[in-house]
Structures are given as C-alpha cells and as structure tokens.
N, CA, C and O atoms as a GROMACS GRO file, in nm:
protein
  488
    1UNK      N    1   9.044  10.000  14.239
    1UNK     CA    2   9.146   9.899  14.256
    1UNK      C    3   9.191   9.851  14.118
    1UNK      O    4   9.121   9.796  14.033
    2UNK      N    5   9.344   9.888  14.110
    2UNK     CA    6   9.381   9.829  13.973
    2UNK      C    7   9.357   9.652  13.924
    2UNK      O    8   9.388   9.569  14.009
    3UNK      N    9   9.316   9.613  13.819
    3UNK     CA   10   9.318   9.490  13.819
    3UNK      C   11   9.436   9.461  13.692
    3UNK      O   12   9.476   9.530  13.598
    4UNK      N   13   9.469   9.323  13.739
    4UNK     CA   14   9.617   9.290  13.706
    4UNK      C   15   9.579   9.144  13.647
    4UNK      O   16   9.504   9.072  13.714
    5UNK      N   17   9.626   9.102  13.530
    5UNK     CA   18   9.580   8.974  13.485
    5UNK      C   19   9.757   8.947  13.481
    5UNK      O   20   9.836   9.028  13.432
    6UNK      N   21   9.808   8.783  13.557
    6UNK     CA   22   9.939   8.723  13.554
    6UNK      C   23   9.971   8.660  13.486
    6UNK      O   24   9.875   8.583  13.474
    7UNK      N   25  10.047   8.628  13.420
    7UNK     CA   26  10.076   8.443  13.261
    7UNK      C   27  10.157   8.422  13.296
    7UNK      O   28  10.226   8.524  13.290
    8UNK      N   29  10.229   8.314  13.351
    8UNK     CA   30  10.348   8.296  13.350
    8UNK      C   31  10.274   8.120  13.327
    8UNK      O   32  10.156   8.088  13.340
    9UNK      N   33  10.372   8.047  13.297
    9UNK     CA   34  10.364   7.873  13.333
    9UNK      C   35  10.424   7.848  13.451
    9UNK      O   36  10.381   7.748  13.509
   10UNK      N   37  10.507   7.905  13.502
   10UNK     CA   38  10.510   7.853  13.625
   10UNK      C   39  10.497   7.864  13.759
   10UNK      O   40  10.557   7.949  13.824
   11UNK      N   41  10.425   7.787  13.802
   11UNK     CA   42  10.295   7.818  13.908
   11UNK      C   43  10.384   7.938  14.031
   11UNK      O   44  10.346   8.042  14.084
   12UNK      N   45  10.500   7.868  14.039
   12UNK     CA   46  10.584   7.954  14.214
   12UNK      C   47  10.577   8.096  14.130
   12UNK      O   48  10.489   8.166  14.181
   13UNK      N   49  10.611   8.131  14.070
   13UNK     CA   50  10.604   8.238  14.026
   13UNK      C   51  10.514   8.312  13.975
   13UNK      O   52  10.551   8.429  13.963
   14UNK      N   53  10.379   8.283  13.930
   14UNK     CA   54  10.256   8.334  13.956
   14UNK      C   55  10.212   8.355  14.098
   14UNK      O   56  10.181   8.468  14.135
   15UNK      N   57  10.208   8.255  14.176
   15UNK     CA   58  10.172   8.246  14.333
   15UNK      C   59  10.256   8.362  14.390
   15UNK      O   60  10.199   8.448  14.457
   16UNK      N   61  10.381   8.369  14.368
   16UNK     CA   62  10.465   8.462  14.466
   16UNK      C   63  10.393   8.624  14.380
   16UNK      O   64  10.339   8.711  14.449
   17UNK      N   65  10.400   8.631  14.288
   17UNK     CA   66  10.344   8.798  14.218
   17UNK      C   67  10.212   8.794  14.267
   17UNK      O   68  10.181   8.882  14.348
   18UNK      N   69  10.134   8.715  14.236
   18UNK     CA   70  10.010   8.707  14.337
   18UNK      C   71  10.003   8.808  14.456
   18UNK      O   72   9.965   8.923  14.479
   19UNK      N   73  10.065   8.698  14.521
   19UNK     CA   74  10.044   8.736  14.652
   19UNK      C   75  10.107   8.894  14.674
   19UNK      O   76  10.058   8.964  14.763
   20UNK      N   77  10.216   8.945  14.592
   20UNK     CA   78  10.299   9.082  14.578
   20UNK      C   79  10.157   9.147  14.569
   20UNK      O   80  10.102   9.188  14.671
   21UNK      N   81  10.101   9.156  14.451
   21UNK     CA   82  10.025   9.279  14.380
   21UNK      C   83   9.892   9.261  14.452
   21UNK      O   84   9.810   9.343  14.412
   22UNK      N   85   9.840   9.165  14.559
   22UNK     CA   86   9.715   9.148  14.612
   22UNK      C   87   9.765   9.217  14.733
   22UNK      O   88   9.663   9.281  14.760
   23UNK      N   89   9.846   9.247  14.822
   23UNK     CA   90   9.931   9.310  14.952
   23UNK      C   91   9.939   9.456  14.866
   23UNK      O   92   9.887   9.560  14.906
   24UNK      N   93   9.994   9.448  14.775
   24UNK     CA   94   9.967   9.625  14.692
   24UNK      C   95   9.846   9.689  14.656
   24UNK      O   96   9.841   9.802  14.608
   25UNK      N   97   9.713   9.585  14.688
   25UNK     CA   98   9.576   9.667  14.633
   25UNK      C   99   9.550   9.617  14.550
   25UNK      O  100   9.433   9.638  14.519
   26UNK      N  101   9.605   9.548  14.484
   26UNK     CA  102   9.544   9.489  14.342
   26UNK      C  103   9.445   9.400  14.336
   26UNK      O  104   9.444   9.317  14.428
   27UNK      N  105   9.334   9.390  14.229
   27UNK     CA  106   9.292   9.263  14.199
   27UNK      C  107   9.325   9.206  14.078
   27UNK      O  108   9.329   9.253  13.965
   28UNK      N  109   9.361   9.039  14.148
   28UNK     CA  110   9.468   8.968  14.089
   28UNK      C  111   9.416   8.841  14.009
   28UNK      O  112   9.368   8.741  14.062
   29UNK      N  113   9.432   8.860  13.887
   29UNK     CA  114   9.405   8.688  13.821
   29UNK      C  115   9.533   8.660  13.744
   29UNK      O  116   9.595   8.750  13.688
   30UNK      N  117   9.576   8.510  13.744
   30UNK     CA  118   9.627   8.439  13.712
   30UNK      C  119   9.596   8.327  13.618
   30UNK      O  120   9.495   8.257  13.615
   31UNK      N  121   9.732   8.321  13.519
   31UNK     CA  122   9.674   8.209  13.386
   31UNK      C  123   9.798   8.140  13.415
   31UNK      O  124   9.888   8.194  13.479
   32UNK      N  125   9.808   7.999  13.361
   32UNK     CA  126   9.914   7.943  13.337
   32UNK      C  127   9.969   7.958  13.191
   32UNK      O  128  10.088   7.929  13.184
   33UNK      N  129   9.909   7.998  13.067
   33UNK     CA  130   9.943   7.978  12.972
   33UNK      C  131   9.846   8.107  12.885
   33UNK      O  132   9.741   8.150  12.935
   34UNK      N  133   9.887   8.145  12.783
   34UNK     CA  134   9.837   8.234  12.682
   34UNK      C  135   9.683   8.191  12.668
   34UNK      O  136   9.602   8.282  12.682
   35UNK      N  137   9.645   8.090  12.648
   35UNK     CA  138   9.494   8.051  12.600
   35UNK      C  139   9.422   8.080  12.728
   35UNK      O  140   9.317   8.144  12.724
   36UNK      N  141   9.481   8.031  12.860
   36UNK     CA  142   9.391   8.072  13.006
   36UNK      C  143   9.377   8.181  12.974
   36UNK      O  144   9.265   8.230  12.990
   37UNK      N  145   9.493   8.271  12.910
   37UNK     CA  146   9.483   8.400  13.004
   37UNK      C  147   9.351   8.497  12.867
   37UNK      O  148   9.291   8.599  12.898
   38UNK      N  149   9.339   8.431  12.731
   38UNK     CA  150   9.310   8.491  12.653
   38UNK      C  151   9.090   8.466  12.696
   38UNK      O  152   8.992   8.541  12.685
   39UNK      N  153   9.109   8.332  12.742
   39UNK     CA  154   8.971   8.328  12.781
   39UNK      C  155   8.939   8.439  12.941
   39UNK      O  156   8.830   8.493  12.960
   40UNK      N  157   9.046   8.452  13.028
   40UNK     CA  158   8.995   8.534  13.140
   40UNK      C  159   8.962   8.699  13.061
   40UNK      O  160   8.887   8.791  13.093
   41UNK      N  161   9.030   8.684  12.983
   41UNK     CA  162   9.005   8.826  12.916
   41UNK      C  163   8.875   8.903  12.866
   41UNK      O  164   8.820   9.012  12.883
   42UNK      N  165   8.858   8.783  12.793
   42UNK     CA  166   8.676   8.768  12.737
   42UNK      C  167   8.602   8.754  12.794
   42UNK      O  168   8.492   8.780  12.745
   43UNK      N  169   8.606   8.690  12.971
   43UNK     CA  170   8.487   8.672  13.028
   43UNK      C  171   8.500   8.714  13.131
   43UNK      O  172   8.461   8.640  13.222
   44UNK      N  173   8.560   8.854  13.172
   44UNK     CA  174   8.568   8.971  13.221
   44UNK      C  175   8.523   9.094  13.202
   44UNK      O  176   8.445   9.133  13.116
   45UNK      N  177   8.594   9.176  13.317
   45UNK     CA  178   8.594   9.314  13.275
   45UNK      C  179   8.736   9.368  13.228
   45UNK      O  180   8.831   9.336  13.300
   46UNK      N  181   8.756   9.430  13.140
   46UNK     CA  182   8.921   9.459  13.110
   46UNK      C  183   8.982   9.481  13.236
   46UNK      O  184   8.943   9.546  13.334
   47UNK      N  185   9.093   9.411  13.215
   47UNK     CA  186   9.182   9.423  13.314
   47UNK      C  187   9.336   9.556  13.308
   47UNK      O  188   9.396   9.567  13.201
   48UNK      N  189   9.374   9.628  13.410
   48UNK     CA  190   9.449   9.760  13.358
   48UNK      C  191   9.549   9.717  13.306
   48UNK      O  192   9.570   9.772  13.198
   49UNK      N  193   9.651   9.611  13.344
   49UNK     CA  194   9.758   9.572  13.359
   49UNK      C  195   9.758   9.391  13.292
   49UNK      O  196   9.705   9.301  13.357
   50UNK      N  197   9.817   9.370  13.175
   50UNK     CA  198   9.887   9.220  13.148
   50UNK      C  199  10.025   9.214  13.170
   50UNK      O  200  10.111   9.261  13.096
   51UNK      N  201  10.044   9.143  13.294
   51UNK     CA  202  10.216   9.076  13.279
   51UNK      C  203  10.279   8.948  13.288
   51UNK      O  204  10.307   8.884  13.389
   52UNK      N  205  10.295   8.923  13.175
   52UNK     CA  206  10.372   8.794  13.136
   52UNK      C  207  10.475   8.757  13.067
   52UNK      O  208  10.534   8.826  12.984
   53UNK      N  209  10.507   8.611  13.112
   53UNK     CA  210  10.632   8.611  13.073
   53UNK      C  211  10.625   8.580  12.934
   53UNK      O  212  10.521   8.563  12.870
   54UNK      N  213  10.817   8.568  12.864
   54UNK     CA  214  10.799   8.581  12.758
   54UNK      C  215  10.758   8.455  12.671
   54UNK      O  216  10.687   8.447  12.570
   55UNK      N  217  10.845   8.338  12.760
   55UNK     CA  218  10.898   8.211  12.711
   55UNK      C  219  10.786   8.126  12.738
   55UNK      O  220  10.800   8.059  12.841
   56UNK      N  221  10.694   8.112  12.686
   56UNK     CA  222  10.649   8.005  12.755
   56UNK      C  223  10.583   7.911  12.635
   56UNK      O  224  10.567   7.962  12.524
   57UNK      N  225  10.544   7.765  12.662
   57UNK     CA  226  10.520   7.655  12.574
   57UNK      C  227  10.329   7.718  12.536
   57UNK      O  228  10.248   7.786  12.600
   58UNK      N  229  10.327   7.652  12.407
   58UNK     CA  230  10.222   7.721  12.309
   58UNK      C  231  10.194   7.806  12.232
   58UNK      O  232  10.193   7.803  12.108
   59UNK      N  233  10.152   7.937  12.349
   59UNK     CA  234  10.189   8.074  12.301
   59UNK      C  235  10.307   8.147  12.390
   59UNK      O  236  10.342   8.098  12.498
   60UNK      N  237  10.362   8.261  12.339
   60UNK     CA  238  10.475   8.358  12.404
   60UNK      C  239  10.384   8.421  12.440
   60UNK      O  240  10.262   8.410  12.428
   61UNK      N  241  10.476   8.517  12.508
   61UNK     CA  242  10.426   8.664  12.552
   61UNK      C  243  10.396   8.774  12.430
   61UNK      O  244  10.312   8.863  12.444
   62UNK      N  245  10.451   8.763  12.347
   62UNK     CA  246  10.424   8.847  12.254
   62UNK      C  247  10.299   8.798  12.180
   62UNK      O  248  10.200   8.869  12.167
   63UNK      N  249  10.306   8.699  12.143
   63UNK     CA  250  10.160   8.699  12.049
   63UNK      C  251  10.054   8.669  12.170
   63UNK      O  252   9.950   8.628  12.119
   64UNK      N  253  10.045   8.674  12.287
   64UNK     CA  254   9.957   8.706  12.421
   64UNK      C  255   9.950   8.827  12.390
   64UNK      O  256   9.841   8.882  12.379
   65UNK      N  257  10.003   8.856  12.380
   65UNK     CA  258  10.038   9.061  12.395
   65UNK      C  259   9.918   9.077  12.271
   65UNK      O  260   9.800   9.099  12.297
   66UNK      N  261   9.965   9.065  12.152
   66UNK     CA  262   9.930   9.081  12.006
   66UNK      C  263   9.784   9.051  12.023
   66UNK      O  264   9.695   9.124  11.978
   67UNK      N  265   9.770   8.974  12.069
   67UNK     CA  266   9.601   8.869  12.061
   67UNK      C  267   9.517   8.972  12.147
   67UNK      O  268   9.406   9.006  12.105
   68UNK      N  269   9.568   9.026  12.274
   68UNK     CA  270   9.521   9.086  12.406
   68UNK      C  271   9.436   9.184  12.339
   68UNK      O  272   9.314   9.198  12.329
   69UNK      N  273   9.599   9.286  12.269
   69UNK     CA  274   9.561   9.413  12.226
   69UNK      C  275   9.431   9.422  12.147
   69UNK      O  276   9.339   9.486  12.196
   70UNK      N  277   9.415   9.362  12.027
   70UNK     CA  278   9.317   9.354  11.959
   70UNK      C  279   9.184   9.396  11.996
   70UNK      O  280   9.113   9.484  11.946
   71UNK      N  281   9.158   9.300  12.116
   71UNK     CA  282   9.026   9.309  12.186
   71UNK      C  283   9.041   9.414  12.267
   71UNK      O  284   8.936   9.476  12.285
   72UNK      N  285   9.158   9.466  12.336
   72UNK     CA  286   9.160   9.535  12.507
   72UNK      C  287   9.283   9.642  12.445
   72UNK      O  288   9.400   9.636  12.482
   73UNK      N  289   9.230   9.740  12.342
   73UNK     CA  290   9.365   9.809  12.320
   73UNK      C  291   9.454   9.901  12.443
   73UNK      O  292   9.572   9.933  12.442
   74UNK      N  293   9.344   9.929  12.550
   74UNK     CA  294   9.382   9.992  12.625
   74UNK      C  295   9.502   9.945  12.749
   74UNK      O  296   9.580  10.012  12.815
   75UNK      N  297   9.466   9.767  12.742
   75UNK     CA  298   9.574   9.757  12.835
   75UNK      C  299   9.712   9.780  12.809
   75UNK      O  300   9.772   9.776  12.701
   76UNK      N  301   9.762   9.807  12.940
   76UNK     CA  302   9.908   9.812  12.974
   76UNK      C  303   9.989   9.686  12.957
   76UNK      O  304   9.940   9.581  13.000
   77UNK      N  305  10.073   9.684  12.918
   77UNK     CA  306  10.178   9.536  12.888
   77UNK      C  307  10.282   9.567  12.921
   77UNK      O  308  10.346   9.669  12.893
   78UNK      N  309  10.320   9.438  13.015
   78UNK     CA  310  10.505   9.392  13.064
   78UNK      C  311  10.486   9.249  13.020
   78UNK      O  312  10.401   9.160  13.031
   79UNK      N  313  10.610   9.268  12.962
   79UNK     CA  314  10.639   9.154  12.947
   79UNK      C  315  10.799   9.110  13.030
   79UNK      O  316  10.909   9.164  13.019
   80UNK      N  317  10.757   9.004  13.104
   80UNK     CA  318  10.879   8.947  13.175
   80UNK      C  319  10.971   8.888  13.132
   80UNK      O  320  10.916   8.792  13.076
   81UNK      N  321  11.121   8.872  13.113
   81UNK     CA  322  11.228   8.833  13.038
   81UNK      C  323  11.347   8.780  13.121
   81UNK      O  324  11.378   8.842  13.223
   82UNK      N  325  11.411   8.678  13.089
   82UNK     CA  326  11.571   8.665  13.115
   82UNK      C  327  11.658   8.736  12.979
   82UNK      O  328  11.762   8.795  13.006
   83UNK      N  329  11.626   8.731  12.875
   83UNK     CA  330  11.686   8.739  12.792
   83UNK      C  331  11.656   8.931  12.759
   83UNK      O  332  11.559   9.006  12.770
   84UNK      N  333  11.789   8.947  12.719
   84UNK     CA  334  11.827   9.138  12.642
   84UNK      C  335  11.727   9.146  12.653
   84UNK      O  336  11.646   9.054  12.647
   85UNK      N  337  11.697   9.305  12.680
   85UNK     CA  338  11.550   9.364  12.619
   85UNK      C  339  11.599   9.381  12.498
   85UNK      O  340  11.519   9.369  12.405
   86UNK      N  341  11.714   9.408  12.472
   86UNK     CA  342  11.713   9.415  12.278
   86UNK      C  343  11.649   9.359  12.223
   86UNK      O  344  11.589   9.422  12.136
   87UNK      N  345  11.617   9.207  12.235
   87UNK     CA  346  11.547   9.114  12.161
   87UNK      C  347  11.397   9.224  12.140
   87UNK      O  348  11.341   9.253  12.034
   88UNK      N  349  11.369   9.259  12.254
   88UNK     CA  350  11.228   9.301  12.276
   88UNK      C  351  11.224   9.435  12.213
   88UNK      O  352  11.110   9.470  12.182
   89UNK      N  353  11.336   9.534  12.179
   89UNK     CA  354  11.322   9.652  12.092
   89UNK      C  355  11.278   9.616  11.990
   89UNK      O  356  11.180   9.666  11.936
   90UNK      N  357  11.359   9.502  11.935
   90UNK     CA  358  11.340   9.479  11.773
   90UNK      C  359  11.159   9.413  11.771
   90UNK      O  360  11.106   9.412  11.659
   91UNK      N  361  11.109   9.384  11.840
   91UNK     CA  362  10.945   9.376  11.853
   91UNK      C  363  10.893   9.487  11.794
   91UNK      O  364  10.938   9.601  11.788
   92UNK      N  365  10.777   9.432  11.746
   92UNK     CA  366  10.675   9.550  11.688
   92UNK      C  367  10.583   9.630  11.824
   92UNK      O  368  10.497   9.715  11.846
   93UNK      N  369  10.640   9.570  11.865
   93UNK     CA  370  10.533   9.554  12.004
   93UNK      C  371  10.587   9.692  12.075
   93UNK      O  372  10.516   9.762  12.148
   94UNK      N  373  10.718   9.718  12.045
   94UNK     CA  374  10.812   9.784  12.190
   94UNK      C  375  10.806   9.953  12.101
   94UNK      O  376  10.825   9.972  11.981
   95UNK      N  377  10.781  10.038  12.188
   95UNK     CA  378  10.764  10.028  12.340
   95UNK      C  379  10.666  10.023  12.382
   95UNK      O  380  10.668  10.018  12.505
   96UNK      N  381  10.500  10.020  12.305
   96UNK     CA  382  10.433   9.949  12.353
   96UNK      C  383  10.400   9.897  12.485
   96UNK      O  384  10.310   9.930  12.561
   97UNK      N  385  10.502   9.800  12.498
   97UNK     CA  386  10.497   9.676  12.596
   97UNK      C  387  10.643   9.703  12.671
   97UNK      O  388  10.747   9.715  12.606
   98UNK      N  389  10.639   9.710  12.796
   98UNK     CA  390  10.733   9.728  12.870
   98UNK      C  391  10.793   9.635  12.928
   98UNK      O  392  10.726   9.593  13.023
   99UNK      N  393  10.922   9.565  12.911
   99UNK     CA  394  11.034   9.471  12.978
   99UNK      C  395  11.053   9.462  13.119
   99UNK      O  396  11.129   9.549  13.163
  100UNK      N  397  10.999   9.368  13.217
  100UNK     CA  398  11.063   9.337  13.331
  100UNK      C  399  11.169   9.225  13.379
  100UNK      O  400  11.145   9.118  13.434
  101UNK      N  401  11.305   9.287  13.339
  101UNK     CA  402  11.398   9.162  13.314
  101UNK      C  403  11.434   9.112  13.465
  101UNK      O  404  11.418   9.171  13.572
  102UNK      N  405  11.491   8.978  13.434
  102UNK     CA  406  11.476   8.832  13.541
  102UNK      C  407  11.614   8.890  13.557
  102UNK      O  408  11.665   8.986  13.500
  103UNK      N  409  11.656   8.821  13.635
  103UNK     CA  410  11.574   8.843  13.768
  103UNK      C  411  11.532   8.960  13.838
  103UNK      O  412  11.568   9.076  13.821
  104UNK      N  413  11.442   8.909  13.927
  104UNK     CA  414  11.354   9.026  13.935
  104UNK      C  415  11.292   9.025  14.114
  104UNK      O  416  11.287   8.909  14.154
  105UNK      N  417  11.265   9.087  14.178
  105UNK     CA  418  11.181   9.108  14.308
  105UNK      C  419  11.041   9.142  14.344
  105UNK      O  420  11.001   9.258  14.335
  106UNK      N  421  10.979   9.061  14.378
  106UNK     CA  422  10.819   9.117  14.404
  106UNK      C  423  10.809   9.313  14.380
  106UNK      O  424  10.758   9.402  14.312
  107UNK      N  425  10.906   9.285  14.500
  107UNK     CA  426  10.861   9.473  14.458
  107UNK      C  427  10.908   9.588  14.363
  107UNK      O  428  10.884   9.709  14.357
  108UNK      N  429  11.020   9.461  14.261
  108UNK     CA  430  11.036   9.512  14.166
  108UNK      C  431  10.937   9.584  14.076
  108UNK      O  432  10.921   9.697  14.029
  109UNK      N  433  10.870   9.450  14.072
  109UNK     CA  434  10.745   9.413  13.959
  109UNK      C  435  10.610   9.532  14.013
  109UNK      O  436  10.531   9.608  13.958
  110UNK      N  437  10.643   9.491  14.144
  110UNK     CA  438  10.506   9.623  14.171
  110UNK      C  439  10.550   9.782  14.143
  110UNK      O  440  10.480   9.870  14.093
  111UNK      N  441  10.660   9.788  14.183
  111UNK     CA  442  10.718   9.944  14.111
  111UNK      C  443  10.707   9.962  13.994
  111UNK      O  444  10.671  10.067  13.941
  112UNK      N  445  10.739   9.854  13.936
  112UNK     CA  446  10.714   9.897  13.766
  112UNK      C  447  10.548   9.919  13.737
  112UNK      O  448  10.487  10.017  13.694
  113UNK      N  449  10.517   9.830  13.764
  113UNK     CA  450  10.379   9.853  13.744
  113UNK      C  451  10.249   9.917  13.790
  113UNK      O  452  10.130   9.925  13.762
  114UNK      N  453  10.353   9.964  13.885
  114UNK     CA  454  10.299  10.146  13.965
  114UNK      C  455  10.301  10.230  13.819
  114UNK      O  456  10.213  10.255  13.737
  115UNK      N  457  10.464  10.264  13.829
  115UNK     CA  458  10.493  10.336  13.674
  115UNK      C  459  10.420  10.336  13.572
  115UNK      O  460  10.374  10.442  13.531
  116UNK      N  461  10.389  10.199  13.500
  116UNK     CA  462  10.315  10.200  13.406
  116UNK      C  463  10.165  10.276  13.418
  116UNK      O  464  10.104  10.348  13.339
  117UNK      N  465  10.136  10.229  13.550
  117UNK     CA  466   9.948  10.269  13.539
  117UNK      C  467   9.963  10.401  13.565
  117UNK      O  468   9.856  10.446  13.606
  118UNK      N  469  10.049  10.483  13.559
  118UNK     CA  470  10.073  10.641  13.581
  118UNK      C  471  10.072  10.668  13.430
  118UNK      O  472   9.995  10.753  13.383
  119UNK      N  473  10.159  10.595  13.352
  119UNK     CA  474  10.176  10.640  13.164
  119UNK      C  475  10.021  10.654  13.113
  119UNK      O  476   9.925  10.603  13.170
  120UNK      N  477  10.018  10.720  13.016
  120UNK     CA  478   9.870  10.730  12.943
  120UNK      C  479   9.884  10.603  12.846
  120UNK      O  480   9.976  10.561  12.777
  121UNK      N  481   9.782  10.569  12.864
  121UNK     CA  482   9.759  10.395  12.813
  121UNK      C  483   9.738  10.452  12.649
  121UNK      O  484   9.701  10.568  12.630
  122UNK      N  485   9.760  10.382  12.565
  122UNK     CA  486   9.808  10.401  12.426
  122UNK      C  487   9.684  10.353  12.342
  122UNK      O  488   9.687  10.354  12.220
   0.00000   0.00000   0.00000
C-alpha cells in the first residue's frame, strides 16, 4: 500500500484528498504546515509520495520539498499550485518535483499520483 504524506494549511482540503487517496488504497497522513509534516517524516517509515501545497504561512512547499529530500531522497514530490508552473520550472527543484495546478479534482490528484509512483524515483 502506497503511503502518501498531505501539507496543505487548509484543513477542507487536506480532509477532502484524504479521504480521495484512502478510497484509492492509500495510506494517508496529513500535516497542516511544513514543520508537522517534517516531524511525521522522522518518526516514520518513509513515505512514497509528498504532496503539498505551495503557498503556505512559515514554510512553502519548496523548502518542505528541499528539507524532505535531504533525509528521504527517494520520495516522490507534487507540489500543488494556483500559480504558472513556470514559476516552478525556474525551481531548482523541477522536474524533480511535479506540479498539480489548482484547480484541481480528487481524482485529478490521484491520477497524477498514480503516474508518479510508476516514474523511477530519482
């Protein structure tokens, strides 16, 4: 069973992917913020899949991303967006880390992230 770690800050939208990727097989944890999600990391087992958003108060998604990798080079990364993925080319990160732009559908997010866990993890 793939496991899937979520970041977003805001709760409806963790809850609704939740509930998506737990109906898809997944096992599912959820952070509200970069620091939750950096401690579920450490006091786990690696998780296959990080997807979070980009914007959020403290840390972003990218230096979530940046911090993740370090420890867990193997995971997979989306990062969720309203804004261009251009912004996200010009990242050091990309392609790396794969863009799921807003708006978006539960089963958007699970298709993509079908896709990804098919790519050879980097």
């Amino acid at each position: 069973m793939p496991r899937i770690l979520i970041v977003d800050d805001e709760r409806d939208i963790r809850s609704l992917l939740a509930v998506a990727f737990t109906r898809a097989g997944y096992e599912v944890r959820t952070a509200a913020d970069g620091a939750q999600a950096i401690a579920l990391c450490a006091a786990s087992e690696p998780f296959d899949v990080l997807l979070s958003d980009v914007m959020m108060p403290s840390m972003n998604g990218h230096d979530l991303v940046r911090s993740v990798l370090k420890r867990h080079p193997a995971i997979r990364c989306v990062l969720m967006t309203a804004f261009d993925d251009v912004d996200c080319q010009d990242c050091p990160l990309f392609p790396r880390c794969r863009v799921l732009a807003k708006p978006f559908t539960p089963k958007d997010a699970v298709c993509l992230i079908e896709q990804v866990l098919k790519e050879p993890s980097n």
